[in-house]
Amino acid sequence: TANMDISSDEADDWFMESLHIYRDLHVFQLEHPTKVIEWTGEKSICVADYSSARNEILELLLPLKLYAGGNKGLCPERDFKLQHGGFCDEPVECLRHIFGKRCVVTSGQYSSKLQVWDIGEGDSDIIKRTGVINPKCPSDKGRKIASGVTDGASVLHGSRINDVQQTELVSGRVLYAVGTDSLDAVSGLQFVNSSTFVVCANNGTLYVGDTRDPRMKHYVLHGSMSGSHWVFALRKDQPHSDPAACTVARLSSFGQVLVSDLRNLCSPVRQAQLNLQQNMATCDFLNVTWAPVLDSCLAVSGFDGKVHIFDTTSWSTVSQTPQPVFVHRGHDLSHEAKTDGTLLVVTTHVWHPWRPRTLLSAASDGSIHVWDWVDKNFEHF
Ligand SMILES: *[C@@H]1O[C@H](CO)[C@@H](O)[C@H](O)[C@H]1NC(C)=O
Ligand SMILES: *[C@@H]1O[C@H](CO)[C@@H](O)[C@H](O)[C@H]1NC(C)=O
Ligand SMILES: *[C@@H]1O[C@H](CO)[C@@H](O)[C@H](O)[C@H]1NC(C)=O
């Protein structure tokens, strides 16, 4: 449904229903929309502007009411709070927090450079740039970034498969560069352990590399699946995972999902055709993530103004059209005031690291929500 079709009755109904289907639901309005939400601490996130001339990077404190436990009624803090802020010279495409440090790395839509930011501490409320990394062979803009899991802070980044490299943040030294000539665009990358990493190309091909070897293995999809845009998510049980315990999910702009064991990327173990259609001009916002706590649950967004949660447990190698276990419709339904005809889309979402059913999501109207849904099967808990 287009947002403009949503009547205020529907929004009212949803508001009444929301009292039963959410344990928590807090909404916030950013001045400009973000396509990144990155955890920077137990109760804080970083977001960044992708659409205005100012390109703000903000660190926000989550509503404290979310953490109030049994005393929710007494806790008045239901708003997100601005903690730190700064400006970037280009719209932010990707943003990664460096684990254990007050530091984030961003890439922008206009250049191939990466920018390193100190997100501030204590009294200082300024996010300031502390460094710039210029890739060795600067090609395309909007590089994708993964945080390294080594002792020294580093990032793995790339725009095309042939320019993927790992760079040390402090020195700007290139620690690793891939040795392949594939020009496929990178849709995402992630480390499995401190040396093994996975890269997903826009056309769905997966590449598995090791930072001690420039060669990468690659796994191509069957021809019938080409022509769509693919993104991926890696599920691992701990920072330094055994690849045997890792599962890869790939999502296409046609709503296909393939779930594979990292040890055997050739033949998916589960697959599905989601009842979702890409009706945006771009695939910029397509996102799939594994739930960190709920085993085998996937969240999917970027098709419309909703976030869909699926449980993959019952999926098999035979493709099926599964029903979601939960749909967050809040962005659509709180958007009714603006009837300018533009299609609202959820731009990104993230799971809370340890609260099983809590997610954050952001949409193209600048709304950002944190929500904890009620599992109907376990209501008595
Ligand atoms: C989904 O969004 C999250 C939060 O912005 C980001 O960390 C993740 O890389 C995105 N995943 C994909 C497949 O784009
Ligand atoms: C990461 O996992 C791969 C595959 O099991 C293994 O070959 C490699 O040695 C591991 N790397 C480290 C640094 O443990
Ligand atoms: C994706 O690109 C790779 C490398 O260019 C190519 O080998 C592969 O056939 C492509 N896959 C599809 C599904 O088009």
XYZ file of C-alpha atoms and ligand atoms in Angstrom:
423
model
C 0.000 0.000 0.000
C 1.212 3.485 -0.727
C 1.382 5.612 2.367
C -1.140 8.067 1.085
C -3.769 5.325 1.047
C -3.568 4.872 4.754
C -6.524 6.450 6.420
C -6.272 7.992 9.821
C -8.727 5.307 11.012
C -6.171 2.683 10.155
C -3.538 4.650 12.026
C -5.835 4.966 15.045
C -6.541 1.243 14.966
C -2.865 0.519 14.794
C -2.215 2.822 17.732
C -4.767 0.937 19.840
C -3.387 -2.391 18.675
C 0.171 -1.291 19.399
C -0.622 -1.244 23.104
C -0.955 -5.036 22.906
C 1.592 -6.025 20.302
C 4.549 -4.059 21.671
C 6.151 -4.254 25.070
C 7.970 -1.029 24.204
C 7.576 1.387 21.315
C 9.354 4.733 21.221
C 9.390 6.988 18.198
C 11.714 9.855 17.427
C 12.018 12.288 14.557
C 15.402 13.143 13.075
C 15.721 16.324 11.069
C 17.069 14.311 8.119
C 16.776 10.582 7.421
C 19.598 8.110 8.100
C 20.457 4.856 6.325
C 22.818 3.758 9.086
C 22.148 2.774 12.685
C 25.219 1.545 14.497
C 25.543 0.607 18.168
C 28.314 2.573 19.888
C 27.584 1.464 23.458
C 25.085 -0.483 25.495
C 22.491 2.300 25.254
C 23.749 4.468 22.416
C 23.699 4.483 18.632
C 25.187 6.530 15.809
C 23.067 7.738 12.895
C 24.069 9.933 9.937
C 22.406 12.004 7.301
C 22.374 10.778 3.684
C 20.123 13.342 2.037
C 20.757 16.912 3.124
C 23.573 19.363 2.590
C 24.609 19.297 6.243
C 25.312 15.572 6.627
C 25.137 15.414 10.388
C 26.603 12.477 12.321
C 24.832 12.068 15.653
C 25.252 9.851 18.649
C 21.915 9.288 20.390
C 21.144 7.841 23.801
C 18.207 5.420 23.687
C 15.113 6.254 25.780
C 16.008 5.247 29.323
C 12.453 4.016 29.835
C 13.417 1.069 27.624
C 15.867 -0.034 30.299
C 13.759 0.747 33.345
C 12.763 -2.895 33.939
C 9.857 -3.231 36.358
C 9.858 0.500 37.124
C 8.779 1.670 33.681
C 5.885 3.635 35.102
C 8.276 5.706 37.165
C 10.791 6.393 34.426
C 9.851 9.534 32.509
C 12.640 9.342 29.885
C 10.824 8.182 26.782
C 12.814 10.196 24.255
C 16.039 9.629 22.401
C 18.658 12.146 23.583
C 21.345 13.764 21.506
C 24.733 13.064 23.077
C 27.320 14.027 20.487
C 27.216 15.498 17.001
C 29.380 16.566 14.081
C 29.296 17.311 10.368
C 30.548 15.293 7.431
C 31.400 16.810 4.038
C 29.367 14.227 2.098
C 26.204 12.138 2.530
C 27.028 9.100 4.665
C 26.745 5.742 2.921
C 28.205 3.390 5.515
C 29.203 3.851 9.163
C 31.020 1.385 11.433
C 31.882 1.563 15.092
C 35.341 0.311 16.051
C 34.752 -2.151 18.876
C 35.936 -0.943 22.272
C 36.818 2.540 21.046
C 35.037 5.900 20.880
C 35.611 5.828 17.155
C 33.548 5.358 13.991
C 34.596 5.122 10.341
C 32.371 6.405 7.536
C 32.253 6.287 3.762
C 30.402 8.829 1.656
C 28.400 8.976 -1.527
C 30.702 11.382 -3.410
C 34.176 9.933 -2.952
C 36.121 6.765 -2.248
C 37.756 8.104 0.905
C 36.996 6.827 4.402
C 36.773 9.239 7.302
C 37.730 8.371 10.874
C 35.813 10.115 13.681
C 36.285 10.528 17.403
C 32.720 10.434 18.714
C 33.609 12.356 21.892
C 33.662 11.532 25.541
C 32.633 13.183 28.788
C 32.278 16.945 28.470
C 32.991 17.221 24.783
C 29.814 16.963 22.741
C 31.552 17.251 19.378
C 32.141 14.396 16.945
C 35.338 15.366 15.192
C 37.258 13.962 12.294
C 40.637 12.565 13.223
C 41.755 11.029 9.953
C 41.119 10.228 6.317
C 41.952 7.016 4.486
C 42.410 7.247 0.739
C 42.172 3.770 -0.814
C 45.235 2.704 -2.795
C 43.363 2.517 -6.068
C 40.491 4.939 -5.644
C 37.713 3.859 -7.956
C 34.142 4.129 -6.932
C 32.370 5.995 -4.242
C 30.281 4.710 -1.361
C 32.612 2.003 -0.094
C 31.246 -0.676 2.183
C 33.061 -1.123 5.496
C 33.543 -3.935 8.013
C 35.267 -3.513 11.337
C 38.309 -5.750 11.814
C 38.463 -8.145 14.753
C 42.223 -7.853 15.236
C 43.914 -6.185 18.236
C 44.922 -3.040 16.363
C 41.933 -1.126 14.995
C 41.427 -1.809 11.290
C 38.702 -1.871 8.653
C 38.076 -4.033 5.642
C 36.529 -1.967 2.874
C 35.748 -1.986 -0.808
C 33.538 -0.750 -3.571
C 34.362 -3.390 -6.192
C 35.696 -6.863 -5.471
C 39.110 -6.024 -6.955
C 39.659 -3.061 -4.608
C 38.811 -4.744 -1.287
C 41.537 -4.003 1.238
C 42.192 -3.967 4.966
C 43.613 -0.756 6.405
C 45.042 -0.048 9.837
C 43.308 3.026 11.277
C 46.161 4.600 13.217
C 48.787 4.431 10.482
C 46.641 4.225 7.345
C 48.831 1.264 6.363
C 47.294 -1.256 3.963
C 47.444 -4.587 5.796
C 45.916 -6.614 2.990
C 44.642 -6.240 -0.562
C 42.774 -8.834 -2.594
C 44.360 -10.212 -5.738
C 41.429 -10.677 -8.076
C 40.316 -8.719 -11.104
C 36.570 -9.062 -10.571
C 34.807 -5.740 -11.088
C 31.600 -6.824 -9.331
C 30.207 -4.160 -7.027
C 30.435 -4.979 -3.311
C 27.088 -5.024 -1.529
C 28.533 -5.972 1.860
C 31.442 -7.584 3.670
C 32.109 -9.049 7.109
C 34.794 -10.874 9.071
C 34.186 -14.425 10.289
C 37.256 -14.530 12.544
C 40.370 -12.348 12.615
C 41.526 -13.557 9.197
C 38.589 -15.062 7.281
C 36.032 -12.731 5.674
C 33.020 -12.945 3.357
C 32.121 -10.433 0.635
C 28.779 -10.367 -1.180
C 28.614 -8.872 -4.663
C 25.557 -7.046 -5.998
C 24.822 -9.963 -8.329
C 24.751 -12.432 -5.418
C 28.177 -14.015 -5.892
C 29.824 -14.706 -2.527
C 33.586 -14.394 -2.090
C 35.435 -15.938 0.855
C 38.941 -14.685 1.572
C 41.683 -14.860 4.171
C 43.862 -11.849 4.962
C 46.952 -14.072 4.686
C 46.205 -14.928 1.064
C 45.280 -12.529 -1.767
C 43.282 -15.233 -3.558
C 39.587 -15.596 -2.823
C 37.171 -18.437 -3.421
C 33.954 -17.475 -5.090
C 30.510 -19.015 -5.313
C 28.293 -17.924 -8.192
C 24.493 -18.119 -8.151
C 22.551 -19.983 -10.791
C 21.726 -17.900 -13.842
C 18.024 -17.776 -13.088
C 18.706 -15.646 -10.056
C 20.714 -13.002 -11.850
C 19.287 -9.630 -12.687
C 18.379 -8.872 -9.111
C 20.325 -7.007 -6.488
C 21.575 -9.043 -3.506
C 22.554 -8.244 0.062
C 23.774 -10.642 2.738
C 23.947 -11.263 6.478
C 26.364 -13.506 8.337
C 25.304 -15.214 11.560
C 28.129 -16.057 13.905
C 27.982 -17.089 17.514
C 30.957 -15.041 18.780
C 33.499 -12.489 17.513
C 36.063 -15.160 16.630
C 33.828 -17.777 15.113
C 34.463 -21.183 13.827
C 33.274 -21.003 10.225
C 31.458 -24.263 10.936
C 29.036 -22.349 13.136
C 28.330 -19.599 10.595
C 25.281 -19.235 8.422
C 24.919 -16.858 5.490
C 21.585 -15.417 4.374
C 21.233 -13.697 1.030
C 18.238 -11.523 0.106
C 17.424 -10.331 -3.405
C 15.467 -7.329 -4.596
C 12.883 -9.855 -5.898
C 12.352 -11.142 -2.350
C 14.263 -14.406 -2.708
C 16.134 -15.586 0.389
C 18.894 -18.204 0.354
C 20.334 -19.547 3.599
C 23.643 -21.408 3.343
C 26.172 -23.008 5.625
C 29.460 -21.102 5.312
C 31.285 -24.402 4.674
C 29.115 -25.174 1.684
C 28.047 -22.042 -0.112
C 27.201 -23.875 -3.324
C 23.928 -25.393 -2.190
C 21.572 -23.437 0.074
C 20.110 -25.378 2.999
C 16.944 -23.285 3.158
C 15.228 -20.997 0.729
C 12.111 -18.884 0.450
C 10.313 -16.480 -1.815
C 9.092 -13.635 0.373
C 5.846 -11.981 -0.530
C 7.624 -8.653 -0.945
C 8.235 -6.675 -4.099
C 10.859 -4.057 -4.718
C 8.906 -1.023 -5.863
C 11.544 1.594 -5.290
C 13.684 2.930 -8.103
C 16.826 1.898 -6.240
C 17.876 -1.042 -4.109
C 19.779 1.274 -1.791
C 17.916 0.313 1.343
C 17.625 -3.462 1.023
C 18.661 -4.972 4.337
C 18.634 -8.431 5.914
C 19.936 -9.242 9.404
C 20.080 -12.273 11.708
C 18.608 -11.965 15.197
C 21.461 -12.211 17.690
C 19.348 -13.988 20.317
C 16.348 -15.650 18.636
C 17.813 -18.568 16.829
C 17.148 -18.567 13.063
C 15.079 -15.355 12.885
C 15.730 -12.896 10.064
C 14.626 -9.266 9.786
C 14.085 -7.828 6.319
C 13.504 -4.214 5.212
C 13.974 -1.866 2.272
C 10.970 -2.980 0.202
C 8.393 -0.644 1.707
C 7.580 1.167 4.926
C 7.681 -1.985 7.068
C 10.144 -4.309 8.791
C 9.295 -8.024 8.459
C 10.535 -10.722 10.840
C 10.724 -14.320 9.591
C 11.530 -17.522 11.420
C 13.571 -19.721 9.069
C 13.325 -22.864 11.223
C 10.694 -24.565 9.081
C 12.186 -23.544 5.728
C 13.708 -26.239 3.559
C 15.577 -26.549 0.288
C 12.227 -26.333 -1.498
C 11.304 -22.686 -1.879
C 8.106 -21.587 -0.152
C 6.340 -18.328 0.628
C 6.532 -17.969 4.419
C 4.368 -15.777 6.622
C 6.235 -13.285 8.796
C 6.153 -13.874 12.570
C 5.918 -10.108 13.077
C 5.564 -6.964 10.950
C 6.471 -3.504 12.250
C 4.098 -1.126 10.454
C 4.799 1.862 12.666
C 6.717 3.977 10.127
C 3.913 3.714 7.582
C 1.183 4.438 10.042
C 2.745 7.393 11.791
C 3.546 8.939 8.421
C -0.091 9.696 7.520
C 0.286 13.432 8.126
C 2.515 13.841 5.107
C 0.537 13.187 1.965
C 2.976 14.542 -0.581
C 2.820 11.286 -2.512
C 6.376 10.181 -1.903
C 6.712 6.530 -1.058
C 7.968 5.920 2.444
C 10.651 3.261 2.800
C 12.433 1.801 5.799
C 16.070 2.715 5.190
C 17.716 0.399 7.732
C 17.179 -1.599 10.916
C 19.282 -3.252 13.631
C 18.612 -5.758 16.387
C 19.351 -5.019 19.999
C 22.439 -7.090 20.890
C 20.842 -9.010 23.778
C 17.133 -8.143 24.112
C 15.571 -10.887 21.960
C 12.687 -8.980 20.312
C 13.951 -5.404 20.342
C 14.891 -3.664 17.103
C 15.587 -0.149 15.912
C 14.459 0.997 12.499
C 14.697 4.211 10.491
C 12.702 5.455 7.518
C 13.014 7.916 4.661
C 10.878 10.505 6.482
C 13.507 10.802 9.243
C 11.549 8.706 11.742
C 13.477 6.354 13.987
C 11.724 3.768 16.161
C 12.805 1.377 18.867
C 10.325 -1.442 19.440
C 10.038 -4.648 21.398
C 7.299 -6.897 20.090
C 5.231 -9.308 22.118
C 5.557 -12.929 21.088
C 2.000 -14.275 21.128
C 3.260 -17.798 21.847
C 5.017 -16.778 25.031
C 2.668 -14.138 26.330
C 2.498 -15.677 29.771
C 6.168 -14.908 30.447
C 21.608 -3.376 7.597
O 21.627 -2.214 8.400
C 22.576 -2.258 9.454
C 22.394 -1.017 10.280
O 22.558 0.158 9.520
C 23.984 -2.389 8.894
O 24.902 -2.528 9.936
C 24.049 -3.583 7.988
O 25.303 -3.629 7.378
C 22.963 -3.545 6.927
N 22.982 -4.781 6.159
C 22.875 -4.808 4.854
C 22.822 -6.163 4.257
O 22.799 -3.794 4.196
C 39.627 -18.572 10.691
O 38.925 -19.718 10.220
C 39.549 -20.379 9.124
C 38.661 -21.474 8.642
O 38.415 -22.431 9.644
C 40.890 -20.919 9.544
O 41.525 -21.553 8.440
C 41.732 -19.745 10.003
O 42.987 -20.222 10.474
C 41.024 -18.995 11.128
N 41.826 -17.814 11.415
C 42.316 -17.600 12.625
C 43.167 -16.392 12.755
O 42.081 -18.347 13.568
C 28.264 -12.262 -11.085
O 29.528 -11.824 -11.470
C 30.521 -12.859 -11.570
C 31.857 -12.216 -11.841
O 31.751 -11.183 -12.786
C 30.136 -13.808 -12.673
O 31.092 -14.847 -12.739
C 28.787 -14.373 -12.328
O 28.353 -15.195 -13.376
C 27.765 -13.293 -12.086
N 26.603 -13.960 -11.530
C 25.403 -13.786 -12.012
C 24.309 -14.546 -11.312
O 25.145 -13.024 -12.920
